[in-house]
Tab-separated table of C-alpha atoms in Angstrom:
chain	number	residue	atom	x	y	z
A	1	MET	CA	-28.932	53.437	29.439
A	2	LYS	CA	-26.865	56.581	29.042
A	3	LYS	CA	-23.617	54.632	29.327
A	4	ALA	CA	-24.797	52.040	26.827
A	5	ILE	CA	-25.726	54.705	24.286
A	6	ILE	CA	-22.457	56.615	24.657
A	7	LEU	CA	-20.421	53.399	24.454
A	8	SER	CA	-22.331	52.429	21.315
A	9	ILE	CA	-21.646	55.858	19.821
A	10	ILE	CA	-17.925	55.445	20.560
A	11	PHE	CA	-17.862	51.934	19.064
A	12	PHE	CA	-19.722	52.864	15.870
A	13	ASN	CA	-17.878	56.136	15.442
A	14	ILE	CA	-14.519	54.373	15.427
A	15	LEU	CA	-15.871	51.656	13.170
A	16	ILE	CA	-17.040	54.279	10.685
A	17	GLN	CA	-13.859	56.337	10.980
A	18	THR	CA	-11.640	53.331	10.217
A	19	THR	CA	-13.769	51.964	7.371
A	20	VAL	CA	-16.555	53.891	5.621
A	21	LEU	CA	-15.246	57.411	6.168
A	22	GLU	CA	-12.490	56.731	3.670
A	23	LEU	CA	-15.162	57.328	1.004
A	24	ALA	CA	-15.785	60.832	2.322
A	25	GLY	CA	-12.136	61.846	1.985
A	26	ILE	CA	-11.305	65.176	0.349
A	27	LEU	CA	-7.921	64.800	-1.388
A	28	GLY	CA	-7.110	61.994	1.035
A	29	VAL	CA	-8.119	63.950	4.123
A	30	ILE	CA	-10.856	62.509	6.297
A	31	PRO	CA	-12.285	64.114	9.442
A	32	ASN	CA	-11.078	62.885	12.808
A	33	THR	CA	-14.557	62.098	14.087
A	34	SER	CA	-13.178	60.567	17.289
A	35	LEU	CA	-11.573	63.856	18.257
A	36	LEU	CA	-14.758	65.717	17.320
A	37	LEU	CA	-16.759	63.309	19.470
A	38	VAL	CA	-14.396	63.899	22.387
A	39	ILE	CA	-14.993	67.650	21.935
A	40	ALA	CA	-18.755	67.010	22.165
A	41	PHE	CA	-18.166	64.993	25.352
A	42	ALA	CA	-16.077	67.791	26.843
A	43	MET	CA	-18.769	70.357	26.094
A	44	ASN	CA	-21.620	68.347	27.640
A	45	LEU	CA	-20.578	65.676	30.125
A	46	ASN	CA	-19.252	65.732	33.681
A	47	PRO	CA	-15.479	65.441	34.317
A	48	LYS	CA	-15.568	61.776	35.324
A	49	GLU	CA	-17.386	60.865	32.134
A	50	ILE	CA	-15.129	63.072	30.020
A	51	ILE	CA	-12.023	61.300	31.296
A	52	ALA	CA	-13.522	57.804	30.949
A	53	TYR	CA	-14.980	58.232	27.472
A	54	SER	CA	-12.025	60.217	26.087
A	55	LEU	CA	-9.673	57.565	27.415
A	56	LEU	CA	-11.725	54.755	25.897
A	57	THR	CA	-12.076	56.501	22.523
A	58	GLY	CA	-8.370	57.263	22.428
A	59	ILE	CA	-7.247	53.761	23.370
A	60	ILE	CA	-9.470	52.023	20.811
A	61	LEU	CA	-8.422	54.439	18.074
A	62	ASP	CA	-4.766	54.056	19.039
A	63	VAL	CA	-4.951	50.279	18.820
A	64	LEU	CA	-6.823	50.240	15.534
A	65	SER	CA	-4.887	52.955	13.782
A	66	GLY	CA	-1.391	51.735	14.612
A	67	GLY	CA	1.533	54.077	14.829
A	68	ILE	CA	2.320	55.192	18.355
A	69	VAL	CA	-0.101	53.558	20.802
A	70	GLY	CA	-1.171	56.191	23.324
A	71	MET	CA	-0.654	59.244	21.130
A	72	ASN	CA	-4.334	59.751	20.281
A	73	THR	CA	-5.362	59.109	23.883
A	74	PHE	CA	-2.890	61.699	25.114
A	75	GLY	CA	-4.124	64.286	22.619
A	76	PHE	CA	-7.782	63.598	23.337
A	77	LEU	CA	-7.369	63.896	27.112
A	78	VAL	CA	-5.392	67.138	26.923
A	79	ILE	CA	-7.863	68.721	24.506
A	80	ALA	CA	-10.890	67.486	26.474
A	81	TYR	CA	-9.418	68.914	29.677
A	82	PHE	CA	-8.869	72.358	28.188
A	83	ILE	CA	-12.295	72.464	26.551
A	84	PHE	CA	-13.957	71.509	29.826
A	85	TYR	CA	-11.895	74.115	31.633
A	86	VAL	CA	-13.030	76.930	29.346
A	87	ARG	CA	-16.513	75.727	28.446
A	88	VAL	CA	-18.342	77.950	30.959
A	89	GLU	CA	-16.945	80.948	29.092
A	90	LEU	CA	-18.218	79.689	25.732
A	91	VAL	CA	-21.512	80.384	24.046
A	92	LYS	CA	-23.268	77.038	23.917
A	93	ASN	CA	-25.365	75.878	20.950
A	94	SER	CA	-23.513	78.203	18.616
A	95	TYR	CA	-22.330	77.054	15.186
A	96	LEU	CA	-19.459	79.515	15.297
A	97	THR	CA	-18.296	78.310	18.712
A	98	SER	CA	-18.314	74.674	17.695
A	99	PHE	CA	-16.502	75.473	14.431
A	100	ILE	CA	-13.798	77.467	16.208
A	101	ILE	CA	-13.343	74.823	18.924
A	102	SER	CA	-13.117	72.055	16.337
A	103	THR	CA	-10.545	73.883	14.222
A	104	LEU	CA	-8.439	74.906	17.222
A	105	SER	CA	-8.626	71.366	18.572
A	106	ILE	CA	-7.440	69.789	15.325
A	107	ILE	CA	-4.523	72.245	15.235
A	108	ALA	CA	-3.648	71.402	18.859
A	109	TYR	CA	-4.025	67.687	18.130
A	110	ASN	CA	-1.652	67.973	15.150
A	111	PHE	CA	0.956	69.757	17.278
A	112	ILE	CA	0.677	67.148	20.036
A	113	THR	CA	1.060	64.248	17.598
A	114	LEU	CA	3.861	66.051	15.748
A	115	PHE	CA	5.695	66.437	19.064
A	116	PHE	CA	5.482	62.729	19.921
A	117	VAL	CA	6.289	61.560	16.401
A	118	TYR	CA	9.395	63.757	16.443
A	119	VAL	CA	10.498	62.969	20.000
A	120	LEU	CA	10.058	59.220	19.571
A	121	GLY	CA	12.263	59.247	16.496
A	122	PHE	CA	9.739	58.640	13.739
A	123	ALA	CA	10.041	60.283	10.341
A	124	VAL	CA	8.278	63.643	10.359
A	125	ARG	CA	6.751	65.060	7.205
A	126	PHE	CA	7.091	68.741	8.028
A	127	ARG	CA	6.101	69.563	4.470
A	128	TYR	CA	2.708	67.945	5.089
A	129	PHE	CA	2.248	70.136	8.108
A	130	PHE	CA	2.534	73.247	5.972
A	131	SER	CA	0.718	71.941	2.914
A	132	TYR	CA	-2.768	72.461	1.514
A	133	ALA	CA	-3.811	69.179	3.187
A	134	THR	CA	-3.563	70.818	6.608
A	135	ILE	CA	-5.890	73.627	5.568
A	136	ILE	CA	-8.383	71.121	4.155
A	137	GLU	CA	-8.097	69.108	7.356
A	138	ILE	CA	-8.782	72.130	9.571
A	139	VAL	CA	-11.780	73.374	7.582
A	140	TYR	CA	-13.204	69.879	7.040
A	141	ASN	CA	-12.956	69.032	10.736
A	142	GLY	CA	-14.471	72.367	11.660
A	143	ALA	CA	-17.491	71.697	9.438
A	144	VAL	CA	-17.992	68.094	10.564
A	145	GLY	CA	-17.315	69.176	14.157
A	146	MET	CA	-20.349	71.469	14.047
A	147	ILE	CA	-22.579	68.588	12.954
A	148	ILE	CA	-21.262	66.139	15.557
A	149	TYR	CA	-21.442	68.735	18.314
A	150	PHE	CA	-25.045	69.643	17.530
A	151	LEU	CA	-26.196	66.048	17.119
A	152	PHE	CA	-24.615	65.005	20.403
A	153	THR	CA	-25.764	68.101	22.299
A	154	GLN	CA	-29.337	67.689	21.080
A	155	MET	CA	-29.369	64.032	22.026
A	156	TYR	CA	-27.771	64.793	25.394
A	157	GLU	CA	-30.169	67.579	26.277
A	158	SER	CA	-33.293	65.729	25.163
A	159	ARG	CA	-32.497	62.303	26.599
A	160	PHE	CA	-29.940	62.489	29.386
A	161	LYS	CA	-30.101	65.804	31.095
A	162	LYS	CA	-32.971	64.705	33.339
A	163	GLU	CA	-31.561	61.258	33.853
A	164	LYS	CA	-29.935	60.600	37.220
A	165	TYR	CA	-26.808	58.537	37.370
B	1	MET	CA	-17.292	75.150	41.691
B	2	GLU	CA	-17.271	72.466	39.011
B	3	ARG	CA	-14.214	74.104	37.504
B	4	ASN	CA	-12.284	74.098	40.763
B	5	PHE	CA	-13.224	70.513	41.495
B	6	PHE	CA	-12.035	69.445	38.070
B	7	LYS	CA	-8.983	71.600	38.281
B	8	ASN	CA	-7.836	69.866	41.426
B	9	LYS	CA	-8.938	66.244	41.688
B	10	TYR	CA	-9.501	65.429	38.022
B	11	ALA	CA	-6.532	67.436	36.832
B	12	ILE	CA	-4.342	65.210	39.002
B	13	ILE	CA	-6.007	62.071	37.620
B	14	ILE	CA	-5.440	63.311	34.074
B	15	MET	CA	-1.815	64.148	34.840
B	16	VAL	CA	-1.251	60.631	36.187
B	17	ILE	CA	-2.889	59.099	33.105
B	18	LEU	CA	-0.841	61.325	30.792
B	19	ILE	CA	2.413	60.364	32.505
B	20	GLY	CA	1.399	56.697	32.218
B	21	LEU	CA	0.649	57.204	28.520
B	22	VAL	CA	4.031	58.826	27.897
B	23	ILE	CA	5.770	55.861	29.535
B	24	PHE	CA	3.616	53.445	27.534
B	25	MET	CA	4.388	55.282	24.282
B	26	GLY	CA	8.095	55.132	25.041
B	27	LEU	CA	7.916	51.394	25.690
B	28	THR	CA	5.783	50.484	22.686
B	29	SER	CA	6.980	52.911	20.028
B	30	GLN	CA	9.788	50.636	18.908
B	31	GLU	CA	9.163	47.503	16.878
B	32	ARG	CA	7.765	44.807	19.162
B	33	ASP	CA	7.841	41.027	19.044
B	34	GLU	CA	4.212	40.869	20.097
B	35	ILE	CA	1.341	43.188	20.919
B	36	THR	CA	-0.348	43.505	24.338
B	37	VAL	CA	-3.389	41.416	25.297
B	38	ILE	CA	-5.649	44.499	25.255
B	39	GLU	CA	-4.538	45.433	21.747
B	40	ASN	CA	-5.199	41.868	20.630
B	41	TRP	CA	-8.692	41.876	22.150
B	42	ILE	CA	-9.678	45.227	20.672
B	43	GLY	CA	-8.393	44.119	17.280
B	44	ASN	CA	-10.230	40.801	17.535
B	45	ILE	CA	-13.507	42.560	18.381
B	46	TYR	CA	-13.258	45.090	15.564
B	47	ALA	CA	-11.683	42.960	12.806
B	48	PRO	CA	-14.764	40.840	11.935
B	49	VAL	CA	-17.065	43.891	12.056
B	50	GLN	CA	-14.685	45.948	9.910
B	51	ARG	CA	-14.533	43.046	7.481
B	52	VAL	CA	-18.328	42.971	7.136
B	53	VAL	CA	-18.495	46.756	6.700
B	54	THR	CA	-15.658	47.090	4.182
B	55	TYR	CA	-16.574	44.088	2.011
B	56	PRO	CA	-19.565	45.673	0.201
B	57	ILE	CA	-17.702	48.983	-0.060
B	58	HIS	CA	-14.706	47.398	-1.758
B	59	LEU	CA	-16.981	45.319	-3.961
B	60	ALA	CA	-18.879	48.425	-5.095
B	61	GLN	CA	-15.606	50.329	-5.621
B	62	ASP	CA	-14.255	47.507	-7.797
B	63	ARG	CA	-17.414	47.348	-9.914
B	64	ILE	CA	-17.557	51.124	-10.413
B	65	TYR	CA	-13.867	51.171	-11.324
B	66	ASP	CA	-14.366	48.314	-13.822
B	67	LEU	CA	-17.285	50.084	-15.472
B	68	ALA	CA	-15.452	53.399	-15.641
B	69	ASN	CA	-12.411	51.754	-17.202
B	70	PHE	CA	-14.089	49.287	-19.568
B	71	ALA	CA	-12.426	50.551	-22.775
B	72	ARG	CA	-9.003	50.683	-21.187
B	73	LEU	CA	-9.449	47.242	-19.630
B	74	ASN	CA	-10.400	45.792	-23.016
B	75	GLN	CA	-7.191	47.085	-24.564
B	76	GLU	CA	-5.248	45.933	-21.526
B	77	ASN	CA	-6.794	42.484	-21.931
B	78	GLN	CA	-5.559	42.215	-25.528
B	79	GLU	CA	-2.087	43.271	-24.457
B	80	LEU	CA	-2.150	40.713	-21.659
B	81	VAL	CA	-3.106	37.902	-24.034
B	82	ALA	CA	-0.063	38.745	-26.142
B	83	ARG	CA	2.044	38.964	-23.019
B	84	ILE	CA	0.810	35.568	-21.764
B	85	THR	CA	1.819	33.945	-25.051
B	86	GLU	CA	5.301	35.400	-24.661
B	87	LEU	CA	5.489	34.350	-21.008
B	88	GLU	CA	4.392	30.806	-21.813
B	89	ARG	CA	7.336	30.530	-24.154
B	90	GLN	CA	9.645	31.870	-21.451
B	91	LEU	CA	8.097	29.473	-18.929
B	92	ILE	CA	9.100	26.482	-20.975
B	93	ASP	CA	12.685	27.747	-21.010
B	94	ALA	CA	12.505	28.450	-17.284
B	95	GLU	CA	11.175	24.974	-16.496
B	96	LEU	CA	14.135	23.436	-18.198
B	97	SER	CA	16.426	25.578	-16.027
B	98	ASN	CA	14.310	24.786	-12.974
B	99	ARG	CA	14.872	21.076	-13.305
B	100	GLU	CA	18.584	21.684	-13.233
B	101	LEU	CA	18.107	23.991	-10.217
B	102	ASP	CA	16.065	21.354	-8.338
B	103	GLU	CA	18.762	18.808	-8.861
B	104	LEU	CA	21.383	21.207	-7.532
B	105	ARG	CA	19.148	22.215	-4.589
B	106	GLY	CA	18.622	18.574	-3.622
B	107	LEU	CA	22.332	18.045	-3.747
B	108	ARG	CA	22.916	21.116	-1.546
B	109	GLU	CA	20.396	20.007	1.100
B	110	GLY	CA	21.778	16.514	0.988
B	111	LEU	CA	25.178	17.874	1.772
B	112	ASN	CA	23.681	20.034	4.572
B	113	GLN	CA	25.860	22.894	3.508
B	114	VAL	CA	23.231	25.646	3.489
B	115	PRO	CA	19.823	25.522	5.223
B	116	ALA	CA	16.963	25.694	2.741
B	117	ARG	CA	15.051	28.986	2.874
B	118	GLU	CA	11.920	28.614	0.861
B	119	LEU	CA	8.547	30.281	0.767
B	120	GLU	CA	6.671	28.620	3.610
B	121	GLU	CA	3.189	30.098	3.656
B	122	ILE	CA	1.112	32.220	1.349
B	123	VAL	CA	-2.045	33.834	2.754
B	124	THR	CA	-4.528	35.928	0.828
B	125	ALA	CA	-6.070	38.673	2.945
B	126	ARG	CA	-8.526	41.516	2.607
B	127	ILE	CA	-7.834	45.052	3.822
B	128	ILE	CA	-10.400	45.873	6.492
B	129	SER	CA	-9.187	49.253	7.679
B	130	LYS	CA	-6.830	51.968	6.526
B	131	THR	CA	-5.121	54.393	8.856
B	132	HIS	CA	-5.633	58.026	8.105
B	133	VAL	CA	-3.099	59.536	10.445
B	134	GLU	CA	-0.804	62.107	8.875
B	135	TRP	CA	2.357	60.520	10.173
B	136	PHE	CA	1.718	56.882	9.326
B	137	ASN	CA	0.556	54.932	6.321
B	138	THR	CA	-0.568	51.588	7.633
B	139	PHE	CA	-3.575	49.345	7.158
B	140	THR	CA	-5.180	46.353	8.806
B	141	ILE	CA	-5.789	43.011	7.096
B	142	ASP	CA	-8.091	40.166	8.141
B	143	ALA	CA	-5.398	37.551	8.698
B	144	GLY	CA	-3.446	36.982	11.900
B	145	THR	CA	-1.492	34.433	13.861
B	146	ILE	CA	-4.108	31.741	13.266
B	147	HIS	CA	-3.350	32.131	9.541
B	148	ASN	CA	0.377	31.852	10.303
B	149	VAL	CA	1.035	35.535	9.638
B	150	GLU	CA	4.128	36.737	11.469
B	151	ILE	CA	5.752	40.065	12.238
B	152	GLY	CA	7.979	40.832	9.274
B	153	SER	CA	5.905	38.819	6.786
B	154	LEU	CA	6.106	40.170	3.261
B	155	VAL	CA	2.968	41.775	1.812
B	156	ILE	CA	2.487	42.047	-1.935
B	157	SER	CA	-0.327	42.552	-4.406
B	158	GLU	CA	-0.674	41.407	-8.001
B	159	ARG	CA	1.068	44.611	-9.058
B	160	GLY	CA	4.056	44.616	-6.739
B	161	LEU	CA	5.436	45.292	-3.282
B	162	VAL	CA	2.968	46.591	-0.678
B	163	GLY	CA	4.859	46.466	2.626
B	164	ARG	CA	5.454	44.247	5.618
B	165	VAL	CA	3.586	43.126	8.708
B	166	ILE	CA	4.449	45.113	11.843
B	167	ASP	CA	1.792	43.910	14.356
B	168	VAL	CA	-0.092	40.643	14.525
B	169	GLY	CA	-3.277	39.787	16.431
B	170	ASP	CA	-5.177	36.500	16.383
B	171	TYR	CA	-7.410	37.403	13.437
B	172	TRP	CA	-5.817	40.582	12.114
B	173	SER	CA	-2.463	42.117	11.285
B	174	ARG	CA	-1.204	45.612	10.719
B	175	VAL	CA	0.863	46.308	7.645
B	176	MET	CA	3.265	49.190	7.175
B	177	SER	CA	3.151	50.153	3.521
B	178	ILE	CA	6.264	51.082	1.576
B	179	VAL	CA	4.904	54.626	1.217
B	180	ASP	CA	4.977	55.114	5.002
B	181	THR	CA	7.628	57.680	5.870
B	182	ASN	CA	9.115	55.233	8.397
B	183	SER	CA	9.484	52.501	5.792
B	184	SER	CA	12.771	52.017	3.968
B	185	VAL	CA	13.383	49.817	0.929
B	186	SER	CA	16.662	48.924	-0.729
B	187	PHE	CA	16.168	48.847	-4.469
B	188	LYS	CA	17.904	48.167	-7.731
B	189	VAL	CA	17.083	49.174	-11.273
B	190	LEU	CA	15.584	46.292	-13.235
B	191	SER	CA	17.419	47.070	-16.467
B	192	ASP	CA	20.778	47.367	-14.693
B	193	ASN	CA	21.021	45.470	-11.406
B	194	SER	CA	24.291	47.163	-10.505
B	195	ILE	CA	22.460	50.468	-9.928
B	196	GLN	CA	21.170	50.365	-6.363
B	197	GLY	CA	19.652	52.784	-3.893
B	198	ILE	CA	17.393	53.326	-0.914
B	199	ALA	CA	13.854	54.706	-0.936
B	200	SER	CA	11.339	55.600	1.744
B	201	GLY	CA	7.823	56.991	1.847
B	202	GLY	CA	7.297	60.602	0.907
B	203	LEU	CA	4.370	62.881	0.267
B	204	ASP	CA	1.434	62.041	-2.017
B	205	GLU	CA	1.921	58.259	-1.799
B	206	PHE	CA	5.179	58.350	-3.762
B	207	LEU	CA	8.534	56.999	-2.617
B	208	GLU	CA	11.556	59.241	-2.450
B	209	GLY	CA	15.062	57.904	-2.615
B	210	TYR	CA	18.625	58.201	-3.815
B	211	LEU	CA	21.225	56.094	-5.559
B	212	LEU	CA	24.082	54.636	-3.536
B	213	ASP	CA	26.699	55.403	-6.168
B	214	THR	CA	26.785	59.050	-7.243
B	215	ARG	CA	28.128	58.048	-10.672
B	216	ASP	CA	25.030	55.944	-11.442
B	217	GLU	CA	22.253	57.358	-13.547
B	218	VAL	CA	18.637	56.401	-14.003
B	219	GLU	CA	16.053	57.497	-16.508
B	220	LEU	CA	12.412	58.384	-16.172
B	221	GLY	CA	10.287	55.253	-16.464
B	222	ASP	CA	13.037	52.882	-15.288
B	223	GLN	CA	11.478	50.033	-13.331
B	224	ILE	CA	12.629	49.647	-9.750
B	225	VAL	CA	12.675	46.319	-7.890
B	226	THR	CA	13.776	45.253	-4.420
B	227	SER	CA	17.492	44.555	-4.199
B	228	GLY	CA	17.307	41.838	-1.541
B	229	GLN	CA	19.384	43.897	0.899
B	230	GLY	CA	17.385	44.465	4.078
B	231	LEU	CA	13.829	43.427	4.902
B	232	PHE	CA	12.538	42.385	1.490
B	233	PRO	CA	13.611	39.567	-0.816
B	234	SER	CA	15.104	40.422	-4.185
B	235	GLY	CA	13.232	41.075	-7.414
B	236	ILE	CA	9.823	42.362	-6.311
B	237	LEU	CA	8.530	45.267	-8.375
B	238	ILE	CA	8.375	48.525	-6.392
B	239	GLY	CA	7.475	50.991	-9.135
B	240	GLU	CA	9.080	53.229	-11.712
B	241	VAL	CA	11.120	56.396	-11.678
B	242	ALA	CA	8.743	59.346	-11.961
B	243	GLU	CA	11.076	62.261	-11.259
B	244	ILE	CA	14.800	62.892	-10.964
B	245	THR	CA	16.033	65.901	-9.046
B	246	SER	CA	19.626	66.966	-9.497
B	247	SER	CA	21.025	69.838	-7.530
B	248	SER	CA	24.485	71.336	-7.528
B	249	GLY	CA	24.261	71.690	-3.761
B	250	GLN	CA	23.462	68.031	-3.252
B	251	LEU	CA	25.899	65.192	-3.673
B	252	LEU	CA	23.192	62.638	-4.442
B	253	ASP	CA	20.492	62.802	-7.080
B	254	ARG	CA	17.064	62.442	-5.511
B	255	ILE	CA	14.547	60.301	-7.320
B	256	LYS	CA	10.811	60.028	-6.929
B	257	ILE	CA	9.314	56.591	-7.473
B	258	GLU	CA	5.701	56.037	-8.427
B	259	PRO	CA	4.697	52.771	-6.721
B	260	ALA	CA	3.386	49.988	-8.939
B	261	VAL	CA	0.629	49.435	-6.381
B	262	ASP	CA	-2.198	51.966	-6.294
B	263	PHE	CA	-2.494	52.402	-2.528
B	264	ARG	CA	-5.770	54.307	-2.800
B	265	ARG	CA	-7.503	51.397	-4.522
B	266	ILE	CA	-5.832	48.367	-2.993
B	267	ASN	CA	-8.309	46.037	-1.275
B	268	ARG	CA	-6.648	42.616	-1.274
B	269	VAL	CA	-3.107	41.516	-0.596
B	270	THR	CA	-1.004	38.385	-0.369
B	271	VAL	CA	1.057	37.731	2.742
B	272	ILE	CA	4.152	35.588	2.437
B	273	ASN	CA	6.365	34.216	5.183
B	274	PHE	CA	9.787	33.923	3.682
């Protein structure tokens, strides 16, 4: 049951991110809900699940979004690993914590993707990296990250925490 | 305890996966003849669902846009009627020339001197997903190999050049738009075909480019079409010159081209194998 629900969340999240979310863009910037979902996984699930679901989310997003296949997966796994590693030190169920983690994660994700885009010889828009769009992206992801984190954590704690698997 | 366990066993698993991903990225980052089976499957699963989800959205967007632009569209309609009348007159002239061209083409094929290279397939497709990754400007359409779409197929809209197909699945294809920073288009100025240059995607969905000959000059509003050198056939409208930047430190004048296609609003495209 738990697996089915999480897999459904991953499927519908990516569906929404690649279609409907375009309507919620602020100056062309839309939140990376897949990354924010991976953050929620890393804050709540066990390591085996974190690896499996982050990998799955990354691969599907990579295939559907084009560009460099594997880049999102790489970023998601690295970020998920670090969040899991430090999560015992973090204050859980805090808006501020989730906002800070989301913003730091999107910055880290941008650096990881920038690295691969540059190393693999693709054109790099450094100007974008230092433009207003980046600030919008960071704040927007931070805000949406809080919502996703709380929705997932609430669902996880109310439905799955007692469930044995 | 959990931390140590993860740090050891799972950290190693993650490292192995990451190394595998780096190798995979290296192998697949260049243009490929075909995608992997997994990519095809994932695309085939999502494409019909994305199509169902995006259809009402695009429909609503079109209707809202039409309502918001009613007055402008009415004026545009009157201008188009006048333009059609003019084009009909030109068409008659062109048909006369075409007959002569057909005769010459038949003669050429008969002599087997040059293989005929005609438009083979035209497919109309709907955009079902747009990529919102900072580094790429691509989108997915609901036509694939079963519709005879191929890697390299030309993608246009009613307004002009859109891009070209870079990946093809059974029921979907991925298109790299001309405003992608990795896209490059050879162009010429419509009013003076001898003025040529190269443009690629820039910021804010504009193209940025330069002229090949430093002595050439363009003016704001000059229409830019494909030159036929490179990946795109000649004569397709790209856009118009929106900005010219001259600098004493630079040998070449930089120009900014506003694409004829509005990439924020585009929902349907035509794919042509040429």
